[in-house]
PDB file of C-alpha atoms in Angstrom:
ATOM      1  CA  ASP A 159      -4.786  19.744  -1.411  1.00 65.00           C
ATOM      2  CA  ALA A 160      -1.294  18.782   0.678  1.00 80.00           C
ATOM      3  CA  GLY A 161      -2.376  15.095   0.379  1.00 93.00           C
ATOM      4  CA  VAL A 162      -2.492  12.624   3.481  1.00 96.00           C
ATOM      5  CA  ILE A 163      -0.590  14.295   6.335  1.00 97.00           C
ATOM      6  CA  GLN A 164       0.733  11.907   8.892  1.00 98.00           C
ATOM      7  CA  SER A 165       2.717  12.839  12.316  1.00 97.00           C
ATOM      8  CA  PRO A 166       5.119  12.196  13.664  1.00 98.00           C
ATOM      9  CA  ARG A 167       7.513  11.073  10.673  1.00 97.00           C
ATOM     10  CA  HIS A 168       9.416   9.242  13.417  1.00 97.00           C
ATOM     11  CA  GLU A 169       9.013   7.975  16.682  1.00 97.00           C
ATOM     12  CA  VAL A 170      11.315   6.272  19.041  1.00 98.00           C
ATOM     13  CA  THR A 171       9.748   4.789  22.189  1.00 97.00           C
ATOM     14  CA  GLU A 172      10.622   2.561  25.122  1.00 97.00           C
ATOM     15  CA  MET A 173       8.886  -0.653  25.223  1.00 97.00           C
ATOM     16  CA  GLY A 174       5.829  -0.646  27.658  1.00 97.00           C
ATOM     17  CA  GLN A 175       5.265   2.906  26.331  1.00 98.00           C
ATOM     18  CA  GLU A 176       1.763   4.356  24.806  1.00 98.00           C
ATOM     19  CA  VAL A 177       2.201   5.458  21.233  1.00 98.00           C
ATOM     20  CA  THR A 178      -0.304   7.328  19.134  1.00 98.00           C
ATOM     21  CA  LEU A 179       0.177   7.943  15.213  1.00 98.00           C
ATOM     22  CA  ARG A 180      -1.868  10.749  13.634  1.00 98.00           C
ATOM     23  CA  CYS A 181      -3.051  10.874  10.126  1.00 98.00           C
ATOM     24  CA  LYS A 182      -5.160  13.555   8.289  1.00 98.00           C
ATOM     25  CA  PRO A 183      -6.864  12.122   5.196  1.00 96.00           C
ATOM     26  CA  ILE A 184      -7.207  14.124   1.990  1.00 94.00           C
ATOM     27  CA  SER A 185     -10.350  16.419   2.481  1.00 94.00           C
ATOM     28  CA  GLY A 186     -13.610  15.265   1.173  1.00 91.00           C
ATOM     29  CA  HIS A 187     -12.023  11.160   0.896  1.00 91.00           C
ATOM     30  CA  ASP A 188     -14.626   9.227   2.766  1.00 89.00           C
ATOM     31  CA  TYR A 189     -12.281   6.050   3.330  1.00 91.00           C
ATOM     32  CA  LEU A 190      -9.426   5.921   5.541  1.00 94.00           C
ATOM     33  CA  PHE A 191      -7.109   2.916   5.722  1.00 93.00           C
ATOM     34  CA  TRP A 192      -3.951   2.104   7.987  1.00 96.00           C
ATOM     35  CA  TYR A 193      -1.355   0.101   6.847  1.00 96.00           C
ATOM     36  CA  ARG A 194       1.784  -1.577   8.525  1.00 97.00           C
ATOM     37  CA  GLN A 195       4.898  -2.112   6.452  1.00 96.00           C
ATOM     38  CA  THR A 196       7.934  -4.313   7.659  1.00 95.00           C
ATOM     39  CA  MET A 197      10.717  -6.149   5.768  1.00 90.00           C
ATOM     40  CA  MET A 198       9.248  -9.688   7.037  1.00 89.00           C
ATOM     41  CA  ARG A 199       5.402  -8.842   6.193  1.00 89.00           C
ATOM     42  CA  GLY A 200       5.680  -6.483   3.610  1.00 91.00           C
ATOM     43  CA  LEU A 201       2.362  -4.136   3.168  1.00 93.00           C
ATOM     44  CA  GLU A 202      -0.419  -5.389   5.996  1.00 92.00           C
ATOM     45  CA  LEU A 203      -3.726  -3.538   5.848  1.00 92.00           C
ATOM     46  CA  LEU A 204      -4.589  -3.318   9.709  1.00 95.00           C
ATOM     47  CA  ILE A 205      -8.148  -1.240   9.583  1.00 95.00           C
ATOM     48  CA  TYR A 206     -10.128   0.834   7.381  1.00 92.00           C
ATOM     49  CA  PHE A 207     -13.083   3.173   7.866  1.00 94.00           C
ATOM     50  CA  ASN A 208     -15.911   4.444   5.791  1.00 91.00           C
ATOM     51  CA  ASN A 209     -17.433   7.835   6.702  1.00 92.00           C
ATOM     52  CA  ASN A 210     -15.617   7.690  10.162  1.00 94.00           C
ATOM     53  CA  VAL A 211     -16.948   4.192  10.865  1.00 95.00           C
ATOM     54  CA  PRO A 212     -14.659   1.151  11.241  1.00 94.00           C
ATOM     55  CA  ILE A 213     -15.338  -1.462   8.487  1.00 90.00           C
ATOM     56  CA  ASP A 214     -12.942  -4.208   9.053  1.00 89.00           C
ATOM     57  CA  ASP A 215     -10.395  -4.431  11.708  1.00 93.00           C
ATOM     58  CA  SER A 216      -9.154  -7.932  11.019  1.00 90.00           C
ATOM     59  CA  GLY A 217      -5.759  -6.808  10.172  1.00 91.00           C
ATOM     60  CA  MET A 218      -5.048  -5.280  13.567  1.00 95.00           C
ATOM     61  CA  PRO A 219      -2.738  -7.633  15.162  1.00 89.00           C
ATOM     62  CA  GLU A 220      -3.159  -7.481  18.973  1.00 88.00           C
ATOM     63  CA  ASP A 221      -5.617  -5.841  21.378  1.00 92.00           C
ATOM     64  CA  ARG A 222      -2.780  -3.367  22.185  1.00 96.00           C
ATOM     65  CA  PHE A 223      -3.661  -1.901  19.115  1.00 97.00           C
ATOM     66  CA  SER A 224      -6.844   0.528  18.581  1.00 97.00           C
ATOM     67  CA  ALA A 225      -7.972   2.803  15.959  1.00 98.00           C
ATOM     68  CA  LYS A 226     -10.340   6.000  16.195  1.00 97.00           C
ATOM     69  CA  MET A 227     -11.814   8.415  13.455  1.00 98.00           C
ATOM     70  CA  PRO A 228     -13.572  10.998  15.336  1.00 97.00           C
ATOM     71  CA  ASN A 229     -14.302  12.789  12.611  1.00 95.00           C
ATOM     72  CA  ALA A 230     -13.880  13.369   8.742  1.00 94.00           C
ATOM     73  CA  SER A 231     -10.614  14.923   8.780  1.00 95.00           C
ATOM     74  CA  PHE A 232      -8.554  12.870  11.877  1.00 97.00           C
ATOM     75  CA  SER A 233      -7.654   9.491  12.525  1.00 98.00           C
ATOM     76  CA  THR A 234      -5.316   8.072  15.375  1.00 98.00           C
ATOM     77  CA  LEU A 235      -3.625   4.686  15.635  1.00 98.00           C
ATOM     78  CA  LYS A 236      -2.650   3.738  19.089  1.00 98.00           C
ATOM     79  CA  ILE A 237      -0.360   0.927  20.598  1.00 97.00           C
ATOM     80  CA  GLN A 238      -0.569   0.344  24.127  1.00 97.00           C
ATOM     81  CA  PRO A 239       1.499  -0.986  25.700  1.00 97.00           C
ATOM     82  CA  SER A 240       4.161  -0.992  22.678  1.00 97.00           C
ATOM     83  CA  GLU A 241       6.616  -3.921  22.284  1.00 97.00           C
ATOM     84  CA  PRO A 242      10.070  -3.878  19.990  1.00 97.00           C
ATOM     85  CA  ARG A 243       7.909  -6.119  17.245  1.00 96.00           C
ATOM     86  CA  ASP A 244       6.058  -3.223  16.706  1.00 97.00           C
ATOM     87  CA  SER A 245       8.740  -1.377  15.281  1.00 97.00           C
ATOM     88  CA  ALA A 246       7.690  -0.688  11.501  1.00 98.00           C
ATOM     89  CA  VAL A 247       6.437   2.166   9.656  1.00 98.00           C
ATOM     90  CA  TYR A 248       2.984   2.886   9.451  1.00 98.00           C
ATOM     91  CA  PHE A 249       0.893   4.327   6.499  1.00 97.00           C
ATOM     92  CA  CYS A 250      -2.392   6.013   6.472  1.00 96.00           C
ATOM     93  CA  ALA A 251      -4.250   6.208   3.137  1.00 94.00           C
ATOM     94  CA  SER A 252      -7.502   7.588   2.075  1.00 92.00           C
ATOM     95  CA  SER A 253      -9.534   7.543  -0.945  1.00 89.00           C
ATOM     96  CA  LEU A 254     -12.775   8.188  -2.574  1.00 84.00           C
ATOM     97  CA  LEU A 255     -15.111   5.202  -3.339  1.00 74.00           C
ATOM     98  CA  GLY A 256     -15.791   5.336  -7.345  1.00 64.00           C
ATOM     99  CA  GLU A 257     -15.168   3.645 -10.195  1.00 53.00           C
ATOM    100  CA  ASN A 258     -11.712   5.048 -10.900  1.00 53.00           C
ATOM    101  CA  THR A 259     -10.277   5.983  -7.287  1.00 70.00           C
ATOM    102  CA  GLU A 260      -6.970   5.148  -5.716  1.00 81.00           C
ATOM    103  CA  ALA A 261      -5.304   5.207  -2.079  1.00 86.00           C
ATOM    104  CA  PHE A 262      -3.413   8.075  -1.702  1.00 91.00           C
ATOM    105  CA  PHE A 263      -0.673   7.309   0.760  1.00 94.00           C
ATOM    106  CA  GLY A 264       0.961   9.460   3.187  1.00 96.00           C
ATOM    107  CA  GLN A 265       4.758   9.781   3.926  1.00 96.00           C
ATOM    108  CA  GLY A 266       4.399   6.907   6.801  1.00 97.00           C
ATOM    109  CA  THR A 267       5.692   6.969  10.456  1.00 98.00           C
ATOM    110  CA  ARG A 268       8.721   5.135  11.235  1.00 98.00           C
ATOM    111  CA  LEU A 269       8.177   3.682  14.729  1.00 98.00           C
ATOM    112  CA  THR A 270      11.100   2.021  16.627  1.00 98.00           C
ATOM    113  CA  VAL A 271      10.203   0.439  19.971  1.00 98.00           C
ATOM    114  CA  VAL A 272      13.400   0.064  21.887  1.00 97.00           C
TER     115      VAL A 272
ATOM    116  CA  GLY B 457      -8.238 -15.097   1.594  1.00 75.00           C
ATOM    117  CA  GLU B 458      -6.308 -13.639  -1.223  1.00 81.00           C
ATOM    118  CA  ASN B 459      -2.626 -14.437  -1.495  1.00 89.00           C
ATOM    119  CA  VAL B 460      -0.362 -12.308  -4.002  1.00 95.00           C
ATOM    120  CA  GLU B 461       3.013 -13.548  -5.245  1.00 96.00           C
ATOM    121  CA  GLN B 462       5.537 -11.128  -6.857  1.00 97.00           C
ATOM    122  CA  HIS B 463       8.610 -11.928  -9.192  1.00 97.00           C
ATOM    123  CA  PRO B 464      11.378 -10.939  -9.137  1.00 97.00           C
ATOM    124  CA  SER B 465      12.590  -9.608  -5.614  1.00 96.00           C
ATOM    125  CA  THR B 466      15.105  -7.507  -7.073  1.00 97.00           C
ATOM    126  CA  LEU B 467      15.617  -6.608 -11.042  1.00 98.00           C
ATOM    127  CA  SER B 468      18.538  -4.812 -12.212  1.00 97.00           C
ATOM    128  CA  VAL B 469      18.124  -3.313 -15.779  1.00 97.00           C
ATOM    129  CA  GLN B 470      20.462  -0.945 -18.103  1.00 97.00           C
ATOM    130  CA  GLU B 471      19.142   2.113 -18.975  1.00 97.00           C
ATOM    131  CA  GLY B 472      16.908   2.251 -21.713  1.00 97.00           C
ATOM    132  CA  ASP B 473      16.032  -1.630 -21.551  1.00 97.00           C
ATOM    133  CA  SER B 474      12.850  -2.880 -20.748  1.00 98.00           C
ATOM    134  CA  ALA B 475      11.514  -4.170 -16.853  1.00 98.00           C
ATOM    135  CA  VAL B 476       9.130  -6.875 -16.165  1.00 98.00           C
ATOM    136  CA  ILE B 477       7.630  -8.006 -13.070  1.00 98.00           C
ATOM    137  CA  LYS B 478       5.045 -10.544 -12.530  1.00 98.00           C
ATOM    138  CA  CYS B 479       2.399 -11.568 -10.040  1.00 98.00           C
ATOM    139  CA  THR B 480      -0.054 -14.079  -9.620  1.00 97.00           C
ATOM    140  CA  TYR B 481      -2.996 -14.292  -7.199  1.00 95.00           C
ATOM    141  CA  SER B 482      -5.162 -17.135  -5.754  1.00 93.00           C
ATOM    142  CA  ASP B 483      -8.663 -15.492  -5.526  1.00 90.00           C
ATOM    143  CA  SER B 484     -10.462 -16.141  -8.789  1.00 89.00           C
ATOM    144  CA  ALA B 485     -13.024 -13.459  -7.657  1.00 87.00           C
ATOM    145  CA  SER B 486     -10.470 -10.270  -7.311  1.00 89.00           C
ATOM    146  CA  ASN B 487     -11.199  -7.917  -9.821  1.00 88.00           C
ATOM    147  CA  TYR B 488      -9.108  -5.079  -9.089  1.00 88.00           C
ATOM    148  CA  PHE B 489      -5.299  -4.814  -9.649  1.00 93.00           C
ATOM    149  CA  PRO B 490      -3.224  -1.823  -8.879  1.00 93.00           C
ATOM    150  CA  TRP B 491       0.550  -1.164  -9.272  1.00 96.00           C
ATOM    151  CA  TYR B 492       2.129   0.856  -6.620  1.00 96.00           C
ATOM    152  CA  LYS B 493       5.863   2.564  -6.610  1.00 97.00           C
ATOM    153  CA  GLN B 494       7.415   3.446  -3.502  1.00 97.00           C
ATOM    154  CA  GLU B 495      10.495   5.747  -3.463  1.00 96.00           C
ATOM    155  CA  LEU B 496      12.983   5.656  -0.203  1.00 93.00           C
ATOM    156  CA  GLY B 497      11.148   7.292   2.401  1.00 90.00           C
ATOM    157  CA  LYS B 498       7.653   8.036   0.909  1.00 93.00           C
ATOM    158  CA  GLY B 499       4.543   6.242   0.671  1.00 94.00           C
ATOM    159  CA  PRO B 500       3.441   4.066  -2.197  1.00 95.00           C
ATOM    160  CA  GLN B 501       1.953   5.815  -5.158  1.00 94.00           C
ATOM    161  CA  LEU B 502      -0.239   4.269  -7.495  1.00 93.00           C
ATOM    162  CA  ILE B 503       1.108   4.287 -11.034  1.00 96.00           C
ATOM    163  CA  ILE B 504      -1.302   2.149 -13.209  1.00 95.00           C
ATOM    164  CA  ASP B 505      -4.336  -0.065 -12.356  1.00 92.00           C
ATOM    165  CA  ILE B 506      -6.289  -2.689 -14.135  1.00 91.00           C
ATOM    166  CA  ARG B 507      -9.707  -4.196 -13.998  1.00 87.00           C
ATOM    167  CA  SER B 508     -10.772  -8.038 -14.659  1.00 82.00           C
ATOM    168  CA  ASN B 509     -12.941  -6.800 -17.714  1.00 81.00           C
ATOM    169  CA  VAL B 510      -9.661  -5.364 -19.418  1.00 81.00           C
ATOM    170  CA  GLY B 511      -6.653  -7.653 -20.549  1.00 90.00           C
ATOM    171  CA  GLU B 512      -4.142  -4.925 -21.108  1.00 94.00           C
ATOM    172  CA  LYS B 513      -3.543  -1.129 -20.052  1.00 94.00           C
ATOM    173  CA  LYS B 514      -0.958   1.020 -21.299  1.00 96.00           C
ATOM    174  CA  ASP B 515       0.187   4.552 -20.086  1.00 94.00           C
ATOM    175  CA  GLN B 516       3.333   5.962 -21.928  1.00 96.00           C
ATOM    176  CA  ARG B 517       5.939   3.835 -20.767  1.00 97.00           C
ATOM    177  CA  ILE B 518       4.086   1.770 -18.373  1.00 98.00           C
ATOM    178  CA  ALA B 519       1.776  -1.241 -19.258  1.00 97.00           C
ATOM    179  CA  VAL B 520       0.013  -3.914 -17.344  1.00 97.00           C
ATOM    180  CA  THR B 521      -1.497  -7.227 -18.651  1.00 97.00           C
ATOM    181  CA  LEU B 522      -3.627  -9.250 -17.002  1.00 96.00           C
ATOM    182  CA  ASN B 523      -4.524 -12.833 -17.452  1.00 95.00           C
ATOM    183  CA  LYS B 524      -7.769 -14.089 -15.587  1.00 92.00           C
ATOM    184  CA  THR B 525      -7.408 -17.682 -16.473  1.00 93.00           C
ATOM    185  CA  ALA B 526      -3.999 -17.956 -15.428  1.00 94.00           C
ATOM    186  CA  LYS B 527      -4.419 -15.703 -12.499  1.00 95.00           C
ATOM    187  CA  HIS B 528      -1.591 -13.688 -13.161  1.00 95.00           C
ATOM    188  CA  PHE B 529      -0.940  -9.898 -14.188  1.00 97.00           C
ATOM    189  CA  SER B 530       2.090  -8.286 -15.069  1.00 98.00           C
ATOM    190  CA  LEU B 531       3.719  -4.638 -15.370  1.00 98.00           C
ATOM    191  CA  HIS B 532       6.071  -3.565 -18.108  1.00 98.00           C
ATOM    192  CA  ILE B 533       8.208  -0.626 -18.068  1.00 98.00           C
ATOM    193  CA  THR B 534       9.830   0.326 -21.311  1.00 97.00           C
ATOM    194  CA  GLU B 535      12.801   2.547 -21.930  1.00 98.00           C
ATOM    195  CA  THR B 536      13.715   2.688 -18.387  1.00 98.00           C
ATOM    196  CA  GLN B 537      15.162   5.773 -16.936  1.00 97.00           C
ATOM    197  CA  PRO B 538      17.145   6.310 -13.667  1.00 96.00           C
ATOM    198  CA  GLU B 539      14.197   7.761 -11.729  1.00 96.00           C
ATOM    199  CA  ASP B 540      12.073   4.517 -12.479  1.00 97.00           C
ATOM    200  CA  SER B 541      14.647   3.066  -9.731  1.00 98.00           C
ATOM    201  CA  ALA B 542      12.241   2.402  -6.677  1.00 98.00           C
ATOM    202  CA  VAL B 543      10.291  -0.408  -5.033  1.00 97.00           C
ATOM    203  CA  TYR B 544       7.292  -1.791  -7.264  1.00 98.00           C
ATOM    204  CA  PHE B 545       4.299  -3.415  -5.427  1.00 97.00           C
ATOM    205  CA  CYS B 546       1.363  -5.155  -7.302  1.00 96.00           C
ATOM    206  CA  ALA B 547      -1.557  -5.919  -5.157  1.00 93.00           C
ATOM    207  CA  ALA B 548      -5.190  -7.325  -5.576  1.00 91.00           C
ATOM    208  CA  SER B 549      -8.797  -6.782  -4.193  1.00 85.00           C
ATOM    209  CA  LEU B 550     -12.190  -6.960  -4.951  1.00 73.00           C
ATOM    210  CA  THR B 551     -14.019  -3.819  -5.821  1.00 62.00           C
ATOM    211  CA  ASP B 552     -16.707  -4.500  -3.949  1.00 60.00           C
ATOM    212  CA  SER B 553     -14.105  -4.523  -0.863  1.00 58.00           C
ATOM    213  CA  TRP B 554     -11.366  -3.031  -3.070  1.00 54.00           C
ATOM    214  CA  GLY B 555      -9.964  -1.298   0.189  1.00 64.00           C
ATOM    215  CA  LYS B 556      -8.705  -4.747   1.100  1.00 72.00           C
ATOM    216  CA  LEU B 557      -5.878  -4.480  -0.899  1.00 84.00           C
ATOM    217  CA  GLN B 558      -3.518  -7.652  -0.690  1.00 89.00           C
ATOM    218  CA  PHE B 559      -0.041  -6.564  -1.477  1.00 92.00           C
ATOM    219  CA  GLY B 560       2.611  -8.571  -3.037  1.00 95.00           C
ATOM    220  CA  ALA B 561       6.135  -8.545  -1.387  1.00 95.00           C
ATOM    221  CA  GLY B 562       7.725  -6.007  -3.747  1.00 96.00           C
ATOM    222  CA  THR B 563      10.291  -5.742  -6.412  1.00 97.00           C
ATOM    223  CA  GLN B 564      13.475  -3.433  -6.160  1.00 97.00           C
ATOM    224  CA  VAL B 565      14.178  -2.038  -9.382  1.00 98.00           C
ATOM    225  CA  VAL B 566      17.767  -0.565  -9.972  1.00 98.00           C
ATOM    226  CA  VAL B 567      18.181   1.157 -13.216  1.00 97.00           C
ATOM    227  CA  THR B 568      21.970   1.892 -14.142  1.00 95.00           C
ATOM    228  CA  PRO B 569      23.215   4.357 -16.535  1.00 89.00           C
TER     229      PRO B 569
END
């Protein structure tokens, strides 16, 4: 398996524009997580899904953020409208539930909002 | 909620020496403690984890210890090599909701030849 695949790797957008980040989890994994990483706040869990269903979105900062998982192999994180303070690296991770599981992270999307 | 503190924020060691990173957590119910390594431009990668029913775990040059009474856990890297240079994160969670990992702020480790 190629691992967790995120696209795009880099995104530069203007304030007010809509941004969509994409993630393809590892095949067969039933958990998917979206994290945000910034210098100020470190790694923060935004939302996670189990079997395509959102379980906990308490980390989503504002209503401008939304996430979907229409099927087991695809998820999106959307920011509308984007603001400069949304600039960060966004990571998607996936895992299996089990005694000795681990979360596999993608390479991340570096978002810059100007 | 859980709060994880990690020290030091930066650590410079000579190649061959040992490196120790320490974390404390606040929620006594936490029972899963993974450590992640993040190299520049990449996502975090799990290097070792420990659960609350174990006090110590070792994998080659890496070991983790857990003191549940004091609510702290540590990462030990022996015989450090230049490729150990990276940012290391500790994390804590409950296994029944382990997806909600609470990460420490990270430690930048630099191994100098």
